[in-house]
Amino acid sequence: QAAKVQVNFVPTKEDYQQVYNKIAELLDEAGEYDDGSYGPVILRLAWHSSGTYDKETNTGGSNYATMRFEPEALHGANNGLNIARDLMEKIKKEFEWITYGDLWTLGGVAAVQEMQGPKIPWRPGRIDGFAADATPDGRLPDATQGSDHLRKIFGRMGFNDQEIVALSGAHALGRTHRDRSGFEGPWTFSPTTLTNDFFKLLFSETWTWKKWNGPKQLEDKATKSLMMLPTDYVLVQDKSFKKFARQYADDNDLFFRDFAKVVSRLFELGVPTQQFVTSEPWIMKSLEDQQD
Ligand code: CCH
């Protein structure tokens, strides 16, 4: 690798594939951590680094990876993402030439693809910014709120109702943590495999408010082992959101197609088009694709 840290080194798609592969291997080195994969928390890092985008002021988004800096690193919404940033730092040590914005979003792509999700078109070109580029607190969604809040927050990023619902399907993955957000538990029975189960369960289960001393969250009546955030539940209460949630519950292929499109856009928020090294985004190979 040492030879590649030259000033005039121009990485190729193959170089980025090498980074992807390293991330993909790292996801599986989680051992006893959570459900045995770092995938969900790494996807969450990619999302929180992109979801700060504001289309009016054209600030925030994935370009500068400003979550490296305080106070953004300390924003309540980013609790626990130090775990993902520290993991990504290991990759950065080996591939010093990659920028943090590219690294974190490529991490999100690898997480989705390695957890059996669809291919997420991706391209490099983000540049490392400065602490002065960091975004103010309050740009990411607050899980205790309702549909107006979701439309306001995601509308600011440039997303419509259908896209809000498709993006929310990411909650098929991972779990909430008492010591990070205050909430507790996973959304599905297979939190390390991307499926449309998040939508299916919203419709198939009876959801009741959990009786506990934590923040308001719902639990499934049958097993009490799954959870929904108030903002998740809104997706089957609001008429417009519900229509899309129903479509995704009924059709996993449709969910995968829409999810891939919208996540690809999410990860490019705030990146000036001319910075991208290619006009046509790439499809990175999963580890499985590369087996002989
Ligand atoms: Fe999310 N998310 N998310 N989320 N999220 C949490 C965890 C994950 C909201 C709140 C929370 C998206 C949208 C929303 C993931 C991906 C996405 C947690 C628990 C909260 C709270 C954090 C903890 O305690 O560890 C809210 C509110 C919204 C929108 O309204 C979108 C969009 C995405 C990606 C496309 C993933 C993955 C996790 C699991 C992280 C883990 O560590 O397991």
XYZ file of C-alpha atoms and ligand atoms in Angstrom:
335
model
C 0.000 0.000 0.000
C 2.838 2.394 0.840
C 3.540 3.150 -2.803
C -0.043 4.282 -3.224
C 0.242 7.195 -0.813
C 1.883 9.319 -3.459
C 0.505 12.726 -4.256
C -0.338 11.768 -7.814
C -1.958 8.443 -6.973
C -5.316 8.230 -8.737
C -7.326 5.318 -7.340
C -9.271 3.135 -9.763
C -12.511 1.252 -9.284
C -10.384 -1.783 -8.389
C -8.736 0.173 -5.549
C -12.168 1.068 -4.157
C -13.216 -2.569 -4.501
C -10.241 -3.470 -2.289
C -11.527 -1.046 0.341
C -15.043 -2.470 -0.006
C -13.680 -5.976 0.537
C -11.828 -4.942 3.699
C -14.965 -3.331 5.107
C -17.023 -6.397 4.193
C -14.590 -8.642 6.065
C -14.606 -6.298 9.063
C -18.419 -6.441 9.324
C -18.141 -10.112 10.176
C -15.470 -9.685 12.837
C -18.078 -8.518 15.350
C -18.011 -11.648 17.512
C -20.383 -11.184 20.462
C -21.182 -7.584 19.514
C -24.967 -7.139 19.137
C -26.272 -9.724 16.657
C -22.823 -10.625 15.350
C -22.385 -7.945 12.689
C -21.105 -4.386 12.601
C -23.229 -3.849 9.473
C -26.148 -1.995 11.075
C -24.063 0.521 13.011
C -21.870 1.177 9.969
C -24.953 1.784 7.829
C -26.208 4.169 10.475
C -22.929 6.115 10.302
C -23.304 6.504 6.521
C -26.904 7.665 6.954
C -26.187 10.176 9.729
C -23.258 11.619 7.811
C -25.535 12.176 4.780
C -28.856 13.052 6.428
C -27.659 16.445 7.684
C -28.148 17.877 4.201
C -30.197 21.065 3.795
C -31.184 21.782 0.206
C -31.976 25.468 0.878
C -28.507 26.373 2.097
C -26.791 23.472 0.313
C -24.958 22.617 3.535
C -24.394 19.303 5.317
C -24.494 15.898 3.661
C -21.772 13.336 3.110
C -19.186 15.509 1.352
C -17.050 16.655 4.272
C -17.578 13.886 6.859
C -17.958 16.546 9.533
C -19.089 14.068 12.191
C -15.362 13.637 12.848
C -15.495 16.996 14.618
C -17.073 18.242 17.809
C -19.726 19.280 18.472
C -21.287 17.196 15.633
C -19.652 14.012 16.971
C -21.390 14.689 20.291
C -24.883 15.423 18.928
C -27.360 13.170 20.751
C -28.509 11.549 17.492
C -24.943 10.356 16.909
C -24.585 8.528 20.234
C -22.812 5.228 19.683
C -21.551 6.093 16.208
C -18.056 6.471 17.635
C -18.045 2.656 17.428
C -18.574 2.823 13.664
C -16.115 5.697 13.214
C -13.438 3.778 15.130
C -14.006 0.713 12.944
C -13.726 2.811 9.791
C -10.506 4.310 11.140
C -8.900 0.870 10.916
C -9.714 0.776 7.209
C -8.472 4.340 6.753
C -5.086 3.335 8.257
C -4.656 0.779 5.510
C -6.003 2.924 2.662
C -4.831 6.398 3.578
C -5.750 7.808 0.181
C -9.517 7.440 0.620
C -11.456 10.421 1.974
C -13.671 9.976 5.021
C -16.855 10.821 3.142
C -16.101 8.194 0.512
C -15.039 5.688 3.162
C -18.148 6.097 5.319
C -20.606 5.968 2.420
C -18.794 2.985 0.905
C -19.182 1.422 4.359
C -22.929 1.942 4.080
C -22.958 0.360 0.640
C -20.973 -2.645 1.879
C -23.240 -3.009 4.918
C -26.418 -3.121 2.809
C -24.974 -5.433 0.171
C -23.284 -7.836 2.597
C -26.497 -8.080 4.645
C -28.228 -9.508 1.540
C -29.647 -6.200 0.385
C -29.745 -4.795 -3.159
C -26.770 -3.311 -4.996
C -26.390 0.378 -4.119
C -24.937 2.418 -7.013
C -22.024 4.444 -5.583
C -19.206 6.651 -6.803
C -16.272 8.383 -5.114
C -15.381 12.058 -5.081
C -16.094 13.413 -1.591
C -13.418 15.603 -0.006
C -12.404 15.968 3.637
C -13.809 19.157 5.134
C -13.085 21.108 8.284
C -14.693 21.597 11.685
C -16.161 24.854 10.373
C -18.250 22.815 7.894
C -19.951 20.888 10.724
C -23.737 21.146 10.854
C -25.882 22.435 13.733
C -27.710 19.965 15.990
C -31.304 19.033 15.176
C -31.031 18.133 11.488
C -31.590 14.384 11.987
C -35.030 12.941 12.768
C -36.350 12.754 16.323
C -37.918 9.324 16.928
C -40.538 10.663 19.329
C -42.226 12.840 16.678
C -44.962 12.388 14.061
C -45.577 12.681 10.322
C -45.179 16.495 10.141
C -41.705 16.177 11.597
C -40.734 13.381 9.187
C -41.908 15.431 6.183
C -40.069 18.498 7.458
C -36.771 16.718 8.153
C -36.701 14.527 5.029
C -38.240 17.273 2.865
C -35.262 19.445 3.818
C -33.016 16.731 2.330
C -35.208 16.661 -0.791
C -37.168 13.431 -0.210
C -40.906 12.808 -0.796
C -43.345 10.514 1.051
C -42.485 7.420 -1.008
C -38.777 7.976 -0.418
C -39.258 8.540 3.320
C -41.034 5.187 3.581
C -38.485 3.337 1.436
C -35.596 4.730 3.517
C -37.318 3.701 6.739
C -37.146 0.070 5.620
C -33.520 0.190 6.810
C -34.949 -0.504 10.251
C -35.213 -4.146 9.241
C -31.572 -3.983 10.314
C -29.973 -3.550 13.695
C -31.473 -2.521 16.982
C -31.932 0.355 19.358
C -29.711 0.579 22.424
C -30.682 1.833 25.873
C -27.318 3.525 26.374
C -27.311 5.229 22.960
C -30.814 6.489 22.110
C -32.693 5.372 25.238
C -34.850 2.954 23.208
C -34.413 -0.802 23.458
C -34.598 -3.768 21.104
C -34.642 -4.838 17.439
C -37.367 -4.237 14.839
C -37.240 -7.688 13.225
C -36.253 -11.274 13.990
C -33.368 -11.117 11.466
C -31.545 -7.842 12.235
C -28.510 -8.681 10.119
C -30.408 -9.521 6.910
C -32.126 -6.847 4.853
C -35.696 -7.827 3.961
C -39.069 -6.051 3.835
C -39.891 -7.590 7.233
C -39.989 -4.152 8.840
C -43.053 -3.335 6.715
C -44.585 -6.804 7.011
C -44.368 -6.711 10.796
C -45.869 -3.225 10.972
C -49.010 -4.696 9.401
C -49.037 -8.244 10.757
C -48.381 -7.574 14.444
C -50.496 -5.862 17.043
C -48.413 -3.007 18.412
C -48.979 -1.708 21.927
C -47.157 0.942 23.941
C -44.469 -0.604 26.084
C -44.937 -0.072 29.802
C -41.581 0.889 31.156
C -39.541 3.800 32.459
C -37.911 4.465 29.071
C -38.988 6.669 26.158
C -42.322 5.934 24.418
C -41.918 2.933 22.114
C -44.161 0.147 20.868
C -43.808 -3.594 21.348
C -45.389 -6.488 19.497
C -48.177 -7.978 21.563
C -47.321 -11.586 20.695
C -43.668 -11.858 21.727
C -42.858 -8.462 23.255
C -39.379 -8.920 21.809
C -39.683 -6.530 18.864
C -39.995 -2.762 18.872
C -41.199 0.162 16.791
C -40.327 3.807 17.317
C -43.167 6.349 17.275
C -41.798 7.548 13.892
C -41.906 3.967 12.540
C -45.517 3.507 13.634
C -46.494 6.729 11.875
C -45.770 4.936 8.585
C -48.952 2.870 9.029
C -51.029 5.649 10.585
C -50.542 8.428 8.046
C -52.632 7.659 4.953
C -50.035 8.617 2.370
C -47.129 6.858 4.131
C -49.315 3.798 4.701
C -49.981 3.329 0.986
C -46.245 2.956 0.296
C -45.638 0.841 3.405
C -48.331 -1.571 2.153
C -46.701 -1.789 -1.285
C -43.301 -2.575 0.268
C -44.831 -5.129 2.663
C -46.398 -6.896 -0.333
C -43.434 -6.724 -2.711
C -39.837 -7.183 -1.564
C -38.463 -6.615 -5.090
C -40.180 -3.244 -5.288
C -38.794 -2.341 -1.853
C -35.275 -3.361 -2.920
C -35.456 -1.339 -6.161
C -36.746 1.797 -4.442
C -34.425 1.376 -1.458
C -31.338 1.096 -3.707
C -32.317 4.235 -5.627
C -33.039 6.367 -2.601
C -30.049 5.223 -0.534
C -27.773 5.919 -3.486
C -29.163 9.472 -3.598
C -28.979 9.849 0.186
C -25.262 9.039 0.166
C -24.607 11.703 -2.497
C -26.375 14.555 -0.712
C -24.231 17.655 -0.489
C -21.589 16.459 -2.951
C -21.121 18.822 -5.922
C -21.633 16.771 -9.117
C -18.341 17.935 -10.623
C -16.453 16.328 -7.734
C -17.488 12.805 -8.716
C -14.832 10.920 -10.645
C -17.422 9.248 -12.888
C -20.801 10.382 -14.185
C -22.150 6.825 -14.083
C -22.162 5.406 -10.509
C -20.467 2.056 -9.967
C -21.850 -1.227 -8.737
C -19.369 -2.642 -6.246
C -19.116 -6.419 -6.037
C -20.160 -8.222 -2.875
C -17.756 -10.756 -1.392
C -20.119 -13.450 -2.627
C -19.915 -12.117 -6.220
C -16.139 -12.515 -6.086
C -16.053 -16.166 -5.034
C -14.801 -18.478 -7.778
Fe -32.633 4.770 12.151
N -32.570 4.739 14.191
N -33.917 6.314 12.201
N -32.546 4.887 10.127
N -31.231 3.315 12.136
C -31.867 3.887 14.980
C -31.093 2.834 14.555
C -30.838 2.563 13.205
C -34.449 6.889 13.314
C -34.086 6.635 14.632
C -33.245 5.611 15.014
C -33.246 5.760 9.352
C -34.265 6.591 9.795
C -34.543 6.849 11.107
C -30.700 2.734 10.998
C -30.810 3.201 9.709
C -31.664 4.230 9.320
C -32.069 4.228 16.345
C -31.442 3.523 17.524
C -32.925 5.287 16.371
C -33.453 6.000 17.602
C -30.026 4.008 17.811
C -29.415 3.229 18.933
O -29.954 3.263 20.049
O -28.401 2.546 18.687
C -35.476 7.823 12.927
C -36.315 8.657 13.882
C -35.543 7.780 11.562
C -36.450 8.486 10.637
O -37.484 8.920 11.005
C -32.760 5.680 8.003
C -33.265 6.537 6.839
C -31.768 4.735 7.988
C -30.893 4.263 6.840
C -31.193 4.373 5.575
C -29.958 1.549 11.366
C -29.249 0.582 10.417
C -30.054 1.444 12.758
C -29.475 0.338 13.636
C -28.143 0.733 14.212
C -27.539 -0.330 15.099
O -26.555 -0.004 15.757
O -28.016 -1.472 15.125
